PDB file of C-alpha atoms and ligand atoms in Angstrom:
ATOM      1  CA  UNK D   1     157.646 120.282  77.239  1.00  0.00           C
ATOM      2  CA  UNK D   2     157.881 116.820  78.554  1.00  0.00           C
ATOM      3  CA  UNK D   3     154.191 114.620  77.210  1.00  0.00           C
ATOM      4  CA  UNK D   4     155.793 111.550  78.051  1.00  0.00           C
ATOM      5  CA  UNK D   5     158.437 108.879  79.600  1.00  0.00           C
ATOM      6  CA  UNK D   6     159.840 105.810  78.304  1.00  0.00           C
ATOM      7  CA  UNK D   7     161.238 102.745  81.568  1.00  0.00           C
ATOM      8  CA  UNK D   8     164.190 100.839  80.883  1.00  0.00           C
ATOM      9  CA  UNK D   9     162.442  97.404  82.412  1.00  0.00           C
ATOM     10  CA  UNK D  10     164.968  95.388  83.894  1.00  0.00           C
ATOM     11  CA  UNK D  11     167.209  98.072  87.253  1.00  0.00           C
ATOM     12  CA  UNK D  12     164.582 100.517  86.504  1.00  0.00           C
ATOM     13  CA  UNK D  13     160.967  98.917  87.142  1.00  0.00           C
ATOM     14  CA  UNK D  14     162.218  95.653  88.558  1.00  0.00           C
ATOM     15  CA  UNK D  15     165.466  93.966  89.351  1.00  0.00           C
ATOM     16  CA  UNK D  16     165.892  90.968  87.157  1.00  0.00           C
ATOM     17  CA  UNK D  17     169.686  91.746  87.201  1.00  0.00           C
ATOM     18  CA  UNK D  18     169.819  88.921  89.820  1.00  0.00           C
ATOM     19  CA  UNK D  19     167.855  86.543  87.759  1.00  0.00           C
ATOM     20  CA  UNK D  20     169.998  86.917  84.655  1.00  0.00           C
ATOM     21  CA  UNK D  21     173.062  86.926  87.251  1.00  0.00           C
ATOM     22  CA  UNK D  22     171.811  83.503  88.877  1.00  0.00           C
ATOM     23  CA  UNK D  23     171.377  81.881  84.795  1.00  0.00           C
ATOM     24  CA  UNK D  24     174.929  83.573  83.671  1.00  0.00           C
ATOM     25  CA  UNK D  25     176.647  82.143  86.640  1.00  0.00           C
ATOM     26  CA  UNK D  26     175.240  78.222  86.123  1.00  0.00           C
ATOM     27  CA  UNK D  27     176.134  78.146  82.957  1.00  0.00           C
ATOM     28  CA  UNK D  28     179.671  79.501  83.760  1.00  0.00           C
ATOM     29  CA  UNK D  29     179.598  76.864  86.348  1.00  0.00           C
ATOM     30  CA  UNK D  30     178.715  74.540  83.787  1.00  0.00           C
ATOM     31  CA  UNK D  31     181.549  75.642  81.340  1.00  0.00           C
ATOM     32  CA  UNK D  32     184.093  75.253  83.897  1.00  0.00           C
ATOM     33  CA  UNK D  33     184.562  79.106  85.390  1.00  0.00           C
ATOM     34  CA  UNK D  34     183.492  81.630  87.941  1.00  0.00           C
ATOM     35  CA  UNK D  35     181.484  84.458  87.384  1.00  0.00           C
ATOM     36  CA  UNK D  36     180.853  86.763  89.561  1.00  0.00           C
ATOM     37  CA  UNK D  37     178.368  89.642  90.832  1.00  0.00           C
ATOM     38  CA  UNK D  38     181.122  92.281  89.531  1.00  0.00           C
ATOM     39  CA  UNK D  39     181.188  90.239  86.614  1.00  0.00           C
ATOM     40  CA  UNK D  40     177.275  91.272  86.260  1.00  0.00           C
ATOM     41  CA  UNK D  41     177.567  94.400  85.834  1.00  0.00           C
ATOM     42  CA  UNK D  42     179.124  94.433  82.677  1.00  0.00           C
ATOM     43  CA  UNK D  43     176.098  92.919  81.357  1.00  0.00           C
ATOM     44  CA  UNK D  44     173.150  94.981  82.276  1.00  0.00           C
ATOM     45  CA  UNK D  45     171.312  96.976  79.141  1.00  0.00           C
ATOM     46  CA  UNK D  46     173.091  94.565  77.086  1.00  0.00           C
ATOM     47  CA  UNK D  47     171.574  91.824  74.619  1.00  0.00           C
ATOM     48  CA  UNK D  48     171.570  88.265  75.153  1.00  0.00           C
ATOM     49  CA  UNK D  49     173.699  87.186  72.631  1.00  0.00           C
ATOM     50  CA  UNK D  50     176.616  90.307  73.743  1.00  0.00           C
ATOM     51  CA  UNK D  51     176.122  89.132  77.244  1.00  0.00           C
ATOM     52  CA  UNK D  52     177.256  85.305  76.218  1.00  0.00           C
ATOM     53  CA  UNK D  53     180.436  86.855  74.371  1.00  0.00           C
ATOM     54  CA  UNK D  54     181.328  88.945  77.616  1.00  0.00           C
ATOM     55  CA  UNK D  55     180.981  85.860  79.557  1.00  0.00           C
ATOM     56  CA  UNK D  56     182.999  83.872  77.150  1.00  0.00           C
ATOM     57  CA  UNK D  57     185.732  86.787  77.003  1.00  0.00           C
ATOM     58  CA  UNK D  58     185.731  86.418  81.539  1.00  0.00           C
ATOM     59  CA  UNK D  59     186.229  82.421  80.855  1.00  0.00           C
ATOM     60  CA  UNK D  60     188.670  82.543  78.417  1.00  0.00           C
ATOM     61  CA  UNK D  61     186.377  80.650  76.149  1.00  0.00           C
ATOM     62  CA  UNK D  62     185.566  80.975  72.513  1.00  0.00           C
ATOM     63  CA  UNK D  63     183.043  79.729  70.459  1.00  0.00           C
ATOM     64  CA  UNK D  64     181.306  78.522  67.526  1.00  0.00           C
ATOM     65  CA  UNK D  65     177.721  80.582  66.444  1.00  0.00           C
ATOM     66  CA  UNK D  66     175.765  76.901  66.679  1.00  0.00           C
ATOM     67  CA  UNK D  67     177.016  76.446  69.593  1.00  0.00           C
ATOM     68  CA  UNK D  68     176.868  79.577  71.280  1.00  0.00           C
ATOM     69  CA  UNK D  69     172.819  79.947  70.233  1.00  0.00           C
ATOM     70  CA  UNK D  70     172.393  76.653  72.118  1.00  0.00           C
ATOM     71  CA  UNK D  71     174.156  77.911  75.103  1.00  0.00           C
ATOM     72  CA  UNK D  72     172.333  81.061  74.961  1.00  0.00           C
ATOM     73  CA  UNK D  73     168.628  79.031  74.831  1.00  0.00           C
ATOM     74  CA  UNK D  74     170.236  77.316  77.853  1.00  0.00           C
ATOM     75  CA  UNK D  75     170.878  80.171  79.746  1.00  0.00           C
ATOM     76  CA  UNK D  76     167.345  81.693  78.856  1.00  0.00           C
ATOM     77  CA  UNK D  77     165.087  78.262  80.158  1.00  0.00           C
ATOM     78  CA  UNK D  78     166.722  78.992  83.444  1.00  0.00           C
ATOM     79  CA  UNK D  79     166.466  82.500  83.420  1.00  0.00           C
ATOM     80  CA  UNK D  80     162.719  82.084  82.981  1.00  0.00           C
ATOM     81  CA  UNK D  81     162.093  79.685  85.507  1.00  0.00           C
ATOM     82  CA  UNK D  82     163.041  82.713  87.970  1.00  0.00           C
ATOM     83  CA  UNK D  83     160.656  84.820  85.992  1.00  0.00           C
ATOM     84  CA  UNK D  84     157.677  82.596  86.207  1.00  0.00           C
ATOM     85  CA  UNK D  85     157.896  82.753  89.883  1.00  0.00           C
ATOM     86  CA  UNK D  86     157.758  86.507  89.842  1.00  0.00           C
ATOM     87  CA  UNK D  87     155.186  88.506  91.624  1.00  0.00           C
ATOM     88  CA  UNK D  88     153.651  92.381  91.999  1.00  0.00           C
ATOM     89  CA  UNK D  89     155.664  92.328  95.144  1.00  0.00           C
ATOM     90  CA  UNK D  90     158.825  92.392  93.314  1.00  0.00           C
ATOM     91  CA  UNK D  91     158.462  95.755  91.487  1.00  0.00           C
ATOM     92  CA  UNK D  92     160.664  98.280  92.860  1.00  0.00           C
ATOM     93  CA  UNK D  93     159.277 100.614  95.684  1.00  0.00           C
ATOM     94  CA  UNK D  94     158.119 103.819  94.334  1.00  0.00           C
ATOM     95  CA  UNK D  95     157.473 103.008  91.015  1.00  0.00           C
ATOM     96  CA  UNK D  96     153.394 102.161  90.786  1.00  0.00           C
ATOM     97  CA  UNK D  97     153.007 105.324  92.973  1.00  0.00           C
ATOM     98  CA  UNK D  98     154.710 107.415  89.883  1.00  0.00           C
ATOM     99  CA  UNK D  99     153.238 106.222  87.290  1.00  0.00           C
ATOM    100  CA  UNK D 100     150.091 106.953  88.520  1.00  0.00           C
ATOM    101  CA  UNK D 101     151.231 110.470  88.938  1.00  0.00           C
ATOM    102  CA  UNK D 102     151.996 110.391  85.204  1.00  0.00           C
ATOM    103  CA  UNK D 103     148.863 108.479  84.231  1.00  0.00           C
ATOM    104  CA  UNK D 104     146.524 111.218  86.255  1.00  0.00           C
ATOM    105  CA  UNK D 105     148.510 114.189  84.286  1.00  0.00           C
ATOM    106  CA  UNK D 106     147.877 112.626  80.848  1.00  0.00           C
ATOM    107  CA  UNK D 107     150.989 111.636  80.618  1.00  0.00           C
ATOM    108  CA  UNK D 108     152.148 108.712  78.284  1.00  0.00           C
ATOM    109  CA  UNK D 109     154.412 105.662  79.450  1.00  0.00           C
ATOM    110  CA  UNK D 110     156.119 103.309  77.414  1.00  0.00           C
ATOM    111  CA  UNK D 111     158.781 100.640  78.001  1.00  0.00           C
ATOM    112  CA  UNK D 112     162.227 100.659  76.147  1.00  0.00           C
ATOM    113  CA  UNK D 113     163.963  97.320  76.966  1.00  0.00           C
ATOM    114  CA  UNK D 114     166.703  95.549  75.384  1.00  0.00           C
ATOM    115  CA  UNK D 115     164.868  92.363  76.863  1.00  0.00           C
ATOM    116  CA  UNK D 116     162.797  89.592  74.903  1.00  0.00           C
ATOM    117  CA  UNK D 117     161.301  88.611  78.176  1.00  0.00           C
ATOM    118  CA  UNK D 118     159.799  91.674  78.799  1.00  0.00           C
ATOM    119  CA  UNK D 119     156.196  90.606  78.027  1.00  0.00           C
ATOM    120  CA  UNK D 120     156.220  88.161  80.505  1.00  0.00           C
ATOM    121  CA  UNK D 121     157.927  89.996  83.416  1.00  0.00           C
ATOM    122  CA  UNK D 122     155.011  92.578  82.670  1.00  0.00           C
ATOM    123  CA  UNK D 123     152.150  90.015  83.138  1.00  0.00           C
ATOM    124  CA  UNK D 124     154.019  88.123  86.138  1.00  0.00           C
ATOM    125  CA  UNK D 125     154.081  91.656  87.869  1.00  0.00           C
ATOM    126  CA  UNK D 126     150.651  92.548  86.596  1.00  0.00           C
ATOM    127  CA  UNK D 127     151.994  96.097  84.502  1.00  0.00           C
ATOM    128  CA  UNK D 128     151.849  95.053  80.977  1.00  0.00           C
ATOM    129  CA  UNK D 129     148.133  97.161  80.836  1.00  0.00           C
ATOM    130  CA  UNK D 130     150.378  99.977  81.997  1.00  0.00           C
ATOM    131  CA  UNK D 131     151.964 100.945  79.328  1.00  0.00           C
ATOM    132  CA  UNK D 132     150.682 102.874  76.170  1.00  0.00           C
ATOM    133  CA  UNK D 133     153.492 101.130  74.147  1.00  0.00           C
ATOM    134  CA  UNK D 134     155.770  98.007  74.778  1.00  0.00           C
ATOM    135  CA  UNK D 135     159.132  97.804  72.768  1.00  0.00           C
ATOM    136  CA  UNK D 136     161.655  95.198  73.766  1.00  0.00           C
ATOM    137  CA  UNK D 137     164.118  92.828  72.374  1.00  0.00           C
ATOM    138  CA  UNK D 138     161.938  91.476  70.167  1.00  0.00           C
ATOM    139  CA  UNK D 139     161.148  94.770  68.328  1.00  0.00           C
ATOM    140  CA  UNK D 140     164.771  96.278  67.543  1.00  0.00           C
ATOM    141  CA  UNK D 141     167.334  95.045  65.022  1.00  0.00           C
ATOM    142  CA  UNK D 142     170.271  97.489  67.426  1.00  0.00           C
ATOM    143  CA  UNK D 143     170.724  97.228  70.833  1.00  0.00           C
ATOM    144  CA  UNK D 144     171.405  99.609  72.672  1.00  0.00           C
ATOM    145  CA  UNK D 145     173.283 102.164  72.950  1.00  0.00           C
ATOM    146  CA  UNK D 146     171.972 102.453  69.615  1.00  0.00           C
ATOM    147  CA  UNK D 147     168.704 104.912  69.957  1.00  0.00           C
ATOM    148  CA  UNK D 148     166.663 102.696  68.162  1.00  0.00           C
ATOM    149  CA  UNK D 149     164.409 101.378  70.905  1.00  0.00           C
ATOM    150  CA  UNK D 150     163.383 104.526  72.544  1.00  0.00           C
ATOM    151  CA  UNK D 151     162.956 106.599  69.808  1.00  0.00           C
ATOM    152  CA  UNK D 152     160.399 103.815  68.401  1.00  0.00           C
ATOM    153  CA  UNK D 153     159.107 104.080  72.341  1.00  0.00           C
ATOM    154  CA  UNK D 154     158.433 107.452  71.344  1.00  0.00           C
ATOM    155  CA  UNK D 155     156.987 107.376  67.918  1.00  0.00           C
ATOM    156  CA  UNK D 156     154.333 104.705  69.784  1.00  0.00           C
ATOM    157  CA  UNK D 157     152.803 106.943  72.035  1.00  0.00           C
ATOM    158  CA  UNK D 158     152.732 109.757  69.362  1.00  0.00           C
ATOM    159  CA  UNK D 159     155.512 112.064  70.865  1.00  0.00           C
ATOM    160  CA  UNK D 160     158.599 113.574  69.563  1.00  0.00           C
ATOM    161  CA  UNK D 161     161.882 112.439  70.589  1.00  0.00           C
ATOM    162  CA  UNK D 162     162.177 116.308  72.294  1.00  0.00           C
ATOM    163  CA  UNK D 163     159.103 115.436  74.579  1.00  0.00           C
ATOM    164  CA  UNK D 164     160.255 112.171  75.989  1.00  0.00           C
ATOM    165  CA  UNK D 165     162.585 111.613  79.076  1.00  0.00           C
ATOM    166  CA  UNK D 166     164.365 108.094  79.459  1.00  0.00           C
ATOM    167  CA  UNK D 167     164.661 106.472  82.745  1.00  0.00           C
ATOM    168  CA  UNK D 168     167.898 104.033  82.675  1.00  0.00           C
ATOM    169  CA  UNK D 169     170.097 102.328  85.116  1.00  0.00           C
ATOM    170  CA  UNK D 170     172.884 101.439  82.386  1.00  0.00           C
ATOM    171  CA  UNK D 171     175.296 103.283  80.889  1.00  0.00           C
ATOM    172  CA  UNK D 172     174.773 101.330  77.231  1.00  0.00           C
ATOM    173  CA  UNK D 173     171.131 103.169  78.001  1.00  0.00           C
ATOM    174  CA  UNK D 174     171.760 106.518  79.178  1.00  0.00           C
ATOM    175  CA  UNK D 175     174.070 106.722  76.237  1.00  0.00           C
ATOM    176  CA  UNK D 176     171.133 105.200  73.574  1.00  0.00           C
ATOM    177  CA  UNK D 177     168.841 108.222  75.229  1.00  0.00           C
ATOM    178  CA  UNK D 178     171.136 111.032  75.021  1.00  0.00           C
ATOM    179  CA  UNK D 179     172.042 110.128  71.567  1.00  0.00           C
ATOM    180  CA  UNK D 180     168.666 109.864  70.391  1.00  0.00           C
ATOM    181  CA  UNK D 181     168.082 113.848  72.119  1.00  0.00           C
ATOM    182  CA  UNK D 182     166.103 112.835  74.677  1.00  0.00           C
ATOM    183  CA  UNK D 183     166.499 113.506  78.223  1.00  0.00           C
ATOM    184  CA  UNK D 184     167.802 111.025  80.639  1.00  0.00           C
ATOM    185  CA  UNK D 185     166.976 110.007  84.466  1.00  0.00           C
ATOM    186  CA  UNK D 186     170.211 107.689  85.414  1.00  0.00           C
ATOM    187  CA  UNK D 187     168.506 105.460  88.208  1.00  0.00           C
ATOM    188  CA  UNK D 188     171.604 104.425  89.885  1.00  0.00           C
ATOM    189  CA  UNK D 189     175.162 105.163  90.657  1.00  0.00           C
ATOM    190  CA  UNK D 190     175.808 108.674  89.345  1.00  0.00           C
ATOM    191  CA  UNK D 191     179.556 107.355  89.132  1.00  0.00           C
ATOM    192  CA  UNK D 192     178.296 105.172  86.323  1.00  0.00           C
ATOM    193  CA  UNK D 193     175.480 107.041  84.965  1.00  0.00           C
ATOM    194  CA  UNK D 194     177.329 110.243  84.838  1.00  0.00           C
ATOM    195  CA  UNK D 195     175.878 111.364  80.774  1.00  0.00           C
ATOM    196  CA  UNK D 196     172.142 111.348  82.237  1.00  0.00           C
ATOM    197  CA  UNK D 197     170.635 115.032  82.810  1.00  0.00           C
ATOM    198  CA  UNK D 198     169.924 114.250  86.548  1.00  0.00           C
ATOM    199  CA  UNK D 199     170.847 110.669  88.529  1.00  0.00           C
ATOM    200  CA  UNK D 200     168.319 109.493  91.121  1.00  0.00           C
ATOM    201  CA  UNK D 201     168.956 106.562  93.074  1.00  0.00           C
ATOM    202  CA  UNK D 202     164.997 105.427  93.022  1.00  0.00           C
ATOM    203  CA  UNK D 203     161.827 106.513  92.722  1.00  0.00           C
ATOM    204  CA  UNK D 204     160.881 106.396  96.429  1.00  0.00           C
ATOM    205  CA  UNK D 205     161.441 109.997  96.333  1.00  0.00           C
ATOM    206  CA  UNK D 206     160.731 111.309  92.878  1.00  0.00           C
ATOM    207  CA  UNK D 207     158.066 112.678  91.643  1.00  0.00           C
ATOM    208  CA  UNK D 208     155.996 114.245  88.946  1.00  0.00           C
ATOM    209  CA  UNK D 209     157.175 118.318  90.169  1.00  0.00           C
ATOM    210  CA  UNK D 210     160.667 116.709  90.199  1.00  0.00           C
ATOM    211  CA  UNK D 211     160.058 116.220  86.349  1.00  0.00           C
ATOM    212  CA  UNK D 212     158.541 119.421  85.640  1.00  0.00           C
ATOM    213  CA  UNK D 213     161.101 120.886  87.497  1.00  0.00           C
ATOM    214  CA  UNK D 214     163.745 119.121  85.250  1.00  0.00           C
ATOM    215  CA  UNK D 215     161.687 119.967  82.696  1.00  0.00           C
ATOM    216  CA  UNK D 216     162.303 123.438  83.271  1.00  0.00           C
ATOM    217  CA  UNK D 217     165.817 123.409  84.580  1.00  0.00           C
ATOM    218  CA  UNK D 218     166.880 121.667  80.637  1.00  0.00           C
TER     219      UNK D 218
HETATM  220  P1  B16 X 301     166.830  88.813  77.551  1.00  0.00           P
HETATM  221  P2  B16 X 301     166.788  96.090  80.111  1.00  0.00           P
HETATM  222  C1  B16 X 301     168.241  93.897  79.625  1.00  0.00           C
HETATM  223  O1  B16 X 301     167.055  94.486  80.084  1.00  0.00           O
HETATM  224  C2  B16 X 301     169.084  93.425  80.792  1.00  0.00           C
HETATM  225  O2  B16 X 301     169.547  94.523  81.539  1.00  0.00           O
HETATM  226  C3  B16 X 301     170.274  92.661  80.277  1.00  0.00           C
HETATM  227  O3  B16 X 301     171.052  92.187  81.347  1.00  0.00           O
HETATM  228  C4  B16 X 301     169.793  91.483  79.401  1.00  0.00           C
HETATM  229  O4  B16 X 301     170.882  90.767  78.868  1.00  0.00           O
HETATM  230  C5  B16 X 301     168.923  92.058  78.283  1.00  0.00           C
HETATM  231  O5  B16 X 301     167.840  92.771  78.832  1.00  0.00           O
HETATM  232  C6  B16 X 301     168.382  90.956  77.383  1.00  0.00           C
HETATM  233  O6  B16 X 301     167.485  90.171  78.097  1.00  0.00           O
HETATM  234  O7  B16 X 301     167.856  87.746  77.624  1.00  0.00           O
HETATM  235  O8  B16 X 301     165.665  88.604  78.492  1.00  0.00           O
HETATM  236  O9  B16 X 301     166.361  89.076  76.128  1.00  0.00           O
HETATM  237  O10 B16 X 301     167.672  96.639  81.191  1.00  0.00           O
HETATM  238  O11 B16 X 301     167.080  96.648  78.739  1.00  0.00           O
HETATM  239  O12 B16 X 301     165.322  96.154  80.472  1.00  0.00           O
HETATM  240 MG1   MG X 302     168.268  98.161  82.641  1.00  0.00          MG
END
């Protein structure tokens, strides 16, 4: 019986992917290299500090820790100028609808991000009252696809791993949900996001039966 579901923040409820793109890029600029959108992907559901050694590995660069924690700080100013300028507007269509469908079944919601910027994304887009839990970036010691962060989503709103489904746009989290027996909504490319139970590609279309109907069909 599915009591609640835990939102992946960043491809699933909003698309900072092109904030953290915009940051990555500058600073690649900065270090003397292109990086581009394909480049991207191989950073999304993945932690700060992995996403500067990916980008390091596309330059060709390597690094000391010092200096790579300055370089990360760097890249994080920028990337939250873009988030101070976010608004309601930019949450991704579909979404508020369905979580009011969950909220008027008594259903919980929590957020399982691998960001430490999710706080303030939340208040910018005026959802952080939302959720009955908030774990992020700042809460986990593993990243994903270690389970960590969504089965402490779970314990948060009181529910057994069993009774939680995951909604995830990255592999690194589809894996982290499966893993931790929960089931998985892929929001995406089912190319990518193949190990979820079912992949949707938003939640324009999805609703609440949907869920129950997964619920069943699992
Ligand atoms: P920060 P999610 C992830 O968010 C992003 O997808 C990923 O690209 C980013 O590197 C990570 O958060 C860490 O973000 O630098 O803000 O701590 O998809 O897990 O919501
Ligand atoms: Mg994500």
């Amino acid at each position: 019986m599915i009591r609640g579901c835990i939102f992946d923040l960043d491809g699933v409820v909003v698309d900072t992917a092109k904030y953290h793109y915009l940051a990555w890029k500058r600073l690649a600029k900065e270090m003397g290299f292109d990086f581009t959108e394909q480049d991207n992907e191989r950073l999304k559901g993945v932690s700060r500090m992995r996403s500067l050694d990916i980008l390091l590995e596309i330059g060709g660069m390597t690094m000391g820790q010092e200096e790579k924690e300055v370089m990360a700080t760097k890249k994080n100013d920028w990337y939250r100028e873009y988030i101070l300028k976010m608004e309601p507007d930019e949450i991704l269509p579909g979404v508020q609808d369905f979580f009011a469908e969950l909220k008027n079944e008594g259903m919980k919601i929590a957020l399982g991000s691998a960001s430490k910027n999710a706080v303030t994304i939340l208040e910018q887009i005026g959802l952080k009252d939302t959720f009955d839990a908030i774990v992020d970036g700042t809460k986990v010691e593993k990243a994903k696809p270690d389970p960590e962060v969504f089965l402490k989503g779970a314990h948060e709103i009181g529910l057994m791993p069993e009774e939680c489904v995951v909604f995830e746009d990255a592999e690194a989290g589809v894996e982290a949900a499966k893993s931790g027996k929960m089931k998985c909504v892929g929001v995406g490319d089912p190319e990518i996001l193949g190990k979820a139970d079912i992949v949707i590609p938003g939640f324009q279309d999805f609703h609440l039966i949907d869920l129950q109907q997964l619920n069943t069909a699992l």
